[in-house]
């Protein structure tokens, strides 16, 4: 009897083990048949603005539109990839273009390697709404696009690759009556983000070579974010240097401070920016540094639920040349409506008064209205 029981138990165990193995294999096969996991995300912004309602002979208007679409593909816990499409322009129908793709290997949350199309930016404006797109403006460094590799390890970020898009430079030559152009720029980026509780300090350095002594770039500096309860403080020092092969390369020093304070339904945020240019060899920064000085403050109050009213006050130098007198003062109202998470509609009206002597008789107060709608998915 004992042998029969033992034989029965052993047979039942083998049958159970075999059934479990078959079920596990079937589940694994089913999981594999699903293929990679794909997630879609993006952001859309569509804006409309009037011209000067006080001084224009006709009521004019302008538009701006942005559409970002990202496809994230997860193959397993370690391997993933992403592709990005973008449409951006001062029109109602900007053309959509390929904006890059990369693959990513995640060894752990502290060790990640990426390869493909990468973007680096440092020291972006956070508080001032007019310059908050790092693709265009930054106190530290506007976006640099490369095709190469990036290694993230315990707060360190290292990237190296060939420049792409607006971050590249081309050499053109003619052969057999046809012109051909090739890119020649390459880019190296290094940063370290140190976290201290709620505070972060991020030193960085970025070198871009056009392989010409009179045309290369070095960006370096530090970006700090400090938080003390309802008080926040963002500060950036950015060094912008060009023509490193020269005996005396030109350098621009940029300084940004952005305090903010929030308590209950009241918020106040401010921005002060100053760029100190080399008088002998000033650098053309394109859109990166839009003016040499501006100051902005906006107190805001939550009126009810999703509705907030802000009162922006701004002074702008409107020039990169401190010898020019083109300053202006602007004030107005901004109404923020955020009925659900991911959707924000902003309406505004701004009065602008030219203050500089260089305006001559063209110093009339102007009025502009606008609506900006942004939603993420």
Coordinates of C-alpha atoms in Angstrom, one line a residue:
X1 CA 0.0 0.0 0.0
X2 CA 2.8 2.4 0.9
X3 CA 4.5 1.8 -2.4
X4 CA 1.2 2.4 -4.2
X5 CA 0.7 5.7 -2.4
X6 CA 4.3 6.8 -3.0
X7 CA 4.0 5.8 -6.6
X8 CA 0.7 7.7 -6.9
X9 CA 2.2 10.8 -5.3
X10 CA 5.2 10.7 -7.5
X11 CA 3.0 10.3 -10.6
X12 CA 0.8 13.2 -9.6
X13 CA 3.8 15.4 -8.9
X14 CA 5.3 14.6 -12.3
X15 CA 1.9 15.3 -14.0
X16 CA 1.6 18.6 -12.0
X17 CA 5.1 19.6 -12.9
X18 CA 4.6 18.8 -16.5
X19 CA 1.3 20.8 -16.6
X20 CA 3.0 23.8 -14.9
X21 CA 5.9 23.7 -17.3
X22 CA 3.4 23.6 -20.3
X23 CA 1.4 26.5 -18.8
X24 CA 4.6 28.5 -18.2
X25 CA 5.8 27.9 -21.7
X26 CA 2.4 28.8 -23.1
X27 CA 2.4 32.1 -21.1
X28 CA 5.9 32.9 -22.2
X29 CA 5.0 32.2 -25.8
X30 CA 1.9 34.4 -25.4
X31 CA 4.0 37.2 -23.9
X32 CA 6.4 37.0 -26.8
X33 CA 3.6 37.0 -29.3
X34 CA 2.5 40.4 -28.0
X35 CA 5.7 42.0 -29.3
X36 CA 7.1 45.3 -28.0
X37 CA 5.0 47.7 -25.9
X38 CA 4.4 51.0 -27.7
X39 CA 3.4 54.2 -25.9
X40 CA 2.4 57.4 -27.7
X41 CA 2.8 60.8 -26.1
X42 CA 3.0 64.4 -27.3
X43 CA 2.2 68.0 -26.9
X44 CA 0.2 70.5 -29.0
X45 CA 0.2 74.3 -28.9
X46 CA -1.8 76.6 -31.1
X47 CA -1.8 80.3 -30.6
X48 CA -3.3 83.4 -32.1
X49 CA -2.2 87.0 -31.7
X50 CA -3.4 90.4 -32.8
X51 CA -1.1 93.2 -34.0
X52 CA -1.1 96.6 -32.4
X53 CA -4.7 97.5 -31.9
X54 CA -3.9 101.2 -31.1
X55 CA -1.7 102.2 -34.0
X56 CA -2.1 99.8 -36.9
X57 CA -4.3 101.0 -39.7
X58 CA -5.9 97.6 -40.0
X59 CA -6.5 94.9 -37.4
X60 CA -3.7 92.4 -38.2
X61 CA -3.1 88.9 -36.7
X62 CA -0.5 86.2 -36.5
X63 CA -0.3 82.6 -35.5
X64 CA 2.1 80.1 -34.0
X65 CA 1.7 76.3 -33.9
X66 CA 3.7 73.4 -32.4
X67 CA 3.1 69.7 -32.5
X68 CA 5.4 67.1 -30.9
X69 CA 4.6 63.4 -31.3
X70 CA 6.7 60.7 -29.5
X71 CA 6.6 57.0 -30.0
X72 CA 8.3 55.0 -27.2
X73 CA 8.9 51.3 -27.8
X74 CA 9.7 49.0 -24.8
X75 CA 11.3 45.7 -25.9
X76 CA 12.0 44.5 -22.3
X77 CA 13.1 45.9 -19.0
X78 CA 16.5 46.9 -20.4
X79 CA 16.0 47.7 -24.0
X80 CA 13.8 50.5 -25.4
X81 CA 13.7 53.0 -28.2
X82 CA 12.0 56.3 -29.1
X83 CA 11.2 58.3 -32.3
X84 CA 10.1 61.9 -32.4
X85 CA 8.1 63.9 -35.0
X86 CA 7.8 67.7 -34.8
X87 CA 5.9 70.5 -36.5
X88 CA 6.8 74.1 -35.4
X89 CA 6.2 77.4 -37.1
X90 CA 4.6 80.8 -37.2
X91 CA 1.6 79.5 -39.2
X92 CA -1.5 77.4 -38.8
X93 CA -0.1 74.5 -40.8
X94 CA 3.6 73.9 -40.2
X95 CA 5.1 70.9 -41.9
X96 CA 5.8 67.8 -39.8
X97 CA 9.4 66.5 -39.9
X98 CA 11.4 63.7 -38.5
X99 CA 13.0 65.0 -35.3
X100 CA 15.2 62.1 -34.2
X101 CA 15.3 58.6 -32.9
X102 CA 17.4 56.7 -30.4
X103 CA 17.8 53.3 -28.7
X104 CA 18.3 53.0 -24.9
X105 CA 19.9 50.4 -22.7
X106 CA 19.0 50.6 -19.0
X107 CA 21.3 48.7 -16.8
X108 CA 19.7 50.2 -13.7
X109 CA 18.1 53.5 -12.7
X110 CA 21.5 55.0 -12.2
X111 CA 23.1 53.6 -15.4
X112 CA 21.7 54.3 -18.9
X113 CA 23.2 54.3 -22.4
X114 CA 21.5 56.0 -25.4
X115 CA 22.6 55.9 -29.0
X116 CA 21.1 57.8 -31.9
X117 CA 19.7 61.4 -32.2
X118 CA 20.2 63.2 -28.9
X119 CA 19.5 66.8 -27.6
X120 CA 21.3 68.7 -24.9
X121 CA 20.4 72.1 -23.4
X122 CA 21.5 73.9 -20.2
X123 CA 20.3 76.8 -18.1
X124 CA 16.9 77.4 -19.7
X125 CA 14.6 80.3 -18.6
X126 CA 12.0 78.9 -16.3
X127 CA 9.8 81.8 -15.2
X128 CA 9.5 84.2 -18.1
X129 CA 6.9 82.9 -20.6
X130 CA 8.5 84.7 -23.6
X131 CA 11.8 82.8 -23.6
X132 CA 10.9 79.5 -22.0
X133 CA 11.5 77.3 -25.0
X134 CA 15.1 76.0 -24.8
X135 CA 15.0 75.2 -28.5
X136 CA 15.3 79.0 -29.0
X137 CA 16.6 80.7 -25.9
X138 CA 18.7 79.9 -22.9
X139 CA 21.0 81.6 -20.4
X140 CA 23.2 78.6 -20.4
X141 CA 23.0 76.9 -23.8
X142 CA 20.1 76.5 -26.2
X143 CA 19.4 73.0 -27.6
X144 CA 22.3 71.3 -29.4
X145 CA 21.3 68.3 -31.5
X146 CA 23.8 65.5 -32.2
X147 CA 23.8 62.0 -33.6
X148 CA 26.0 59.9 -31.3
X149 CA 26.0 58.4 -27.8
X150 CA 25.0 59.4 -24.3
X151 CA 26.0 57.8 -21.0
X152 CA 24.1 58.7 -17.8
X153 CA 25.8 57.3 -14.6
X154 CA 24.9 58.4 -11.1
X155 CA 24.2 62.0 -12.1
X156 CA 26.9 62.3 -14.7
X157 CA 25.9 62.9 -18.3
X158 CA 28.3 62.5 -21.1
X159 CA 27.4 62.9 -24.8
X160 CA 29.5 62.7 -28.0
X161 CA 28.6 62.8 -31.6
X162 CA 28.3 64.6 -34.9
X163 CA 26.3 67.9 -35.0
X164 CA 22.9 67.6 -36.8
X165 CA 20.3 70.1 -37.9
X166 CA 21.0 73.7 -36.8
X167 CA 23.9 72.4 -34.6
X168 CA 25.9 71.3 -37.7
X169 CA 28.0 73.2 -40.2
X170 CA 28.6 72.3 -43.9
X171 CA 31.4 72.4 -46.4
X172 CA 30.3 72.5 -50.0
X173 CA 32.2 71.6 -53.1
X174 CA 31.5 71.2 -56.8
X175 CA 32.3 68.0 -58.7
X176 CA 31.3 67.2 -62.2
X177 CA 29.1 70.4 -62.3
X178 CA 27.2 69.4 -59.2
X179 CA 27.4 70.8 -55.8
X180 CA 27.7 68.5 -52.8
X181 CA 27.7 69.4 -49.1
X182 CA 28.9 67.5 -46.1
X183 CA 28.6 68.2 -42.4
X184 CA 31.8 68.9 -40.4
X185 CA 30.7 69.8 -36.9
X186 CA 31.0 67.5 -33.9
X187 CA 29.9 68.1 -30.3
X188 CA 30.9 66.8 -26.8
X189 CA 28.8 67.5 -23.7
X190 CA 29.5 66.8 -20.0
X191 CA 27.3 67.6 -17.0
X192 CA 26.8 66.5 -13.5
X193 CA 23.6 66.9 -11.5
X194 CA 24.1 66.9 -7.8
X195 CA 20.9 66.5 -5.7
X196 CA 20.9 67.8 -2.2
X197 CA 17.4 67.1 -0.8
X198 CA 15.1 69.3 -2.8
X199 CA 18.0 71.3 -4.2
X200 CA 19.9 70.6 -7.4
X201 CA 23.2 72.0 -8.7
X202 CA 24.3 71.2 -12.2
X203 CA 27.7 72.2 -13.6
X204 CA 28.1 71.6 -17.3
X205 CA 30.5 72.1 -20.2
X206 CA 29.8 71.7 -23.9
X207 CA 32.3 71.9 -26.8
X208 CA 31.3 72.2 -30.4
X209 CA 34.0 72.2 -33.2
X210 CA 33.5 73.4 -36.7
X211 CA 37.1 72.4 -37.4
X212 CA 37.9 76.1 -38.0
X213 CA 40.1 78.1 -35.6
X214 CA 37.8 81.1 -36.1
X215 CA 34.6 79.3 -35.6
X216 CA 34.0 76.9 -32.7
X217 CA 32.0 77.1 -29.5
X218 CA 32.4 76.5 -25.8
X219 CA 29.5 76.7 -23.3
X220 CA 30.2 76.2 -19.6
X221 CA 28.5 77.2 -16.4
X222 CA 26.3 76.1 -13.5
X223 CA 22.5 75.8 -13.1
X224 CA 21.2 75.8 -9.6
X225 CA 17.6 75.1 -8.3
X226 CA 17.0 75.8 -4.6
X227 CA 13.7 75.3 -2.8
X228 CA 12.8 76.3 0.8
X229 CA 9.1 75.5 1.4
X230 CA 7.1 77.9 -0.7
X231 CA 10.1 79.8 -1.9
X232 CA 12.1 78.8 -4.9
X233 CA 15.2 80.2 -6.4
X234 CA 16.7 79.4 -9.9
X235 CA 20.1 80.8 -10.9
X236 CA 22.3 80.3 -13.9
X237 CA 25.8 81.4 -14.8
X238 CA 26.6 80.7 -18.5
X239 CA 29.9 81.2 -20.3
X240 CA 29.6 81.4 -24.1
X241 CA 32.9 81.5 -26.0
X242 CA 33.6 81.4 -29.7
X243 CA 36.8 81.2 -31.8
X244 CA 38.9 79.3 -29.2
X245 CA 41.8 79.1 -31.7
X246 CA 42.2 82.9 -31.7
X247 CA 44.7 84.6 -29.3
X248 CA 41.9 86.4 -27.6
X249 CA 38.6 84.5 -28.2
X250 CA 35.4 86.4 -27.7
X251 CA 33.4 85.6 -24.6
X252 CA 29.9 86.4 -23.3
X253 CA 29.0 86.0 -19.6
X254 CA 25.3 85.5 -18.9
X255 CA 23.7 85.8 -15.5
X256 CA 20.1 84.7 -14.7
X257 CA 18.2 84.8 -11.4
X258 CA 14.6 83.6 -11.0
X259 CA 13.0 83.8 -7.6
X260 CA 9.4 82.6 -7.0
X261 CA 7.1 82.4 -4.0
X262 CA 3.8 80.6 -3.5
X263 CA 1.5 80.5 -0.5
X264 CA -2.2 79.4 -0.8
X265 CA -3.6 80.7 -4.0
X266 CA -1.1 83.5 -4.3
X267 CA 2.1 83.2 -6.4
X268 CA 4.8 85.6 -7.5
X269 CA 7.6 84.9 -9.9
X270 CA 10.3 87.0 -11.3
X271 CA 13.2 86.9 -13.8
X272 CA 16.3 89.1 -14.1
X273 CA 18.8 88.5 -16.9
X274 CA 22.0 90.3 -17.9
X275 CA 24.6 89.3 -20.6
X276 CA 28.0 90.9 -20.5
X277 CA 29.5 90.9 -24.1
X278 CA 33.1 91.2 -25.1
X279 CA 33.4 94.8 -26.5
X280 CA 36.3 93.9 -28.9
X281 CA 34.9 90.6 -30.2
X282 CA 31.1 90.3 -29.5
X283 CA 29.5 87.0 -30.4
X284 CA 26.5 86.5 -32.5
X285 CA 24.4 84.1 -30.5
X286 CA 21.4 84.0 -32.9
X287 CA 18.2 83.4 -30.8
X288 CA 20.0 81.9 -27.9
X289 CA 20.5 85.3 -26.1
X290 CA 17.6 87.5 -27.3
X291 CA 18.7 90.8 -25.6
X292 CA 21.4 91.9 -23.2
X293 CA 19.1 92.8 -20.3
X294 CA 15.5 92.3 -19.2
X295 CA 13.5 92.1 -16.0
X296 CA 10.1 90.5 -15.4
X297 CA 7.8 90.0 -12.4
X298 CA 4.3 88.5 -12.3
X299 CA 2.2 88.3 -9.2
X300 CA -0.8 86.0 -9.7
X301 CA -3.9 85.0 -7.7
X302 CA -6.1 82.0 -8.0
X303 CA -9.6 83.4 -8.5
X304 CA -11.7 80.3 -8.4
X305 CA -11.0 76.6 -9.2
X306 CA -9.0 76.4 -12.4
X307 CA -8.9 80.2 -13.1
X308 CA -5.8 82.3 -12.2
X309 CA -5.2 86.0 -12.9
X310 CA -1.6 87.2 -13.4
X311 CA -0.3 90.8 -13.7
X312 CA 3.0 90.8 -15.7
X313 CA 5.3 93.8 -15.5
X314 CA 8.4 93.8 -17.8
X315 CA 11.3 95.9 -18.8
X316 CA 13.3 94.9 -22.0
X317 CA 16.4 96.4 -23.5
X318 CA 15.4 94.9 -26.9
X319 CA 19.0 94.9 -28.2
X320 CA 22.3 93.2 -27.7
X321 CA 24.2 96.5 -27.9
X322 CA 24.3 98.4 -24.6
X323 CA 25.1 101.6 -26.6
X324 CA 21.6 101.6 -28.2
X325 CA 18.7 103.1 -26.3
X326 CA 15.8 100.9 -27.3
X327 CA 14.3 100.0 -23.9
X328 CA 10.6 99.5 -23.3
X329 CA 8.2 98.8 -20.5
X330 CA 5.2 96.4 -20.8
X331 CA 2.3 95.7 -18.4
X332 CA -1.0 93.8 -18.7
X333 CA -3.1 90.9 -17.7
X334 CA -2.7 87.2 -18.2
X335 CA -5.7 84.8 -17.5
X336 CA -4.8 81.2 -17.0
X337 CA -7.5 78.5 -17.3
X338 CA -6.5 74.9 -16.5
X339 CA -9.8 72.9 -16.3
X340 CA -8.1 69.5 -16.4
X341 CA -4.6 68.1 -16.0
X342 CA -2.6 68.5 -19.2
X343 CA -4.7 71.3 -20.7
X344 CA -4.0 75.0 -20.2
X345 CA -5.5 78.0 -22.0
X346 CA -3.9 81.4 -21.5
X347 CA -5.5 84.7 -22.7
X348 CA -3.6 88.0 -22.4
X349 CA -3.6 91.7 -23.1
X350 CA -0.3 93.6 -23.0
X351 CA 0.4 97.4 -23.2
X352 CA 3.9 98.3 -24.4
X353 CA 5.5 101.7 -24.0
X354 CA 8.8 102.4 -25.8
X355 CA 11.2 104.3 -23.5
X356 CA 14.5 104.7 -25.5
X357 CA 15.6 107.9 -27.2
X358 CA 16.5 105.8 -30.3
X359 CA 12.7 105.4 -31.1
X360 CA 12.4 109.0 -32.0
X361 CA 8.8 109.9 -32.6
X362 CA 7.8 106.2 -32.8
X363 CA 7.1 105.9 -29.1
X364 CA 3.4 105.4 -28.9
X365 CA 1.8 102.9 -26.5
X366 CA 0.8 99.7 -28.3
X367 CA -1.8 97.1 -27.3
X368 CA -1.6 93.4 -28.2
X369 CA -4.1 90.6 -27.4
X370 CA -3.5 86.9 -27.7
X371 CA -4.7 83.4 -26.8
X372 CA -2.4 80.4 -26.3
X373 CA -3.7 76.8 -26.0
X374 CA -1.5 73.9 -24.9
X375 CA -2.4 70.3 -24.2
X376 CA -0.3 67.2 -23.6
X377 CA -1.3 63.6 -24.0

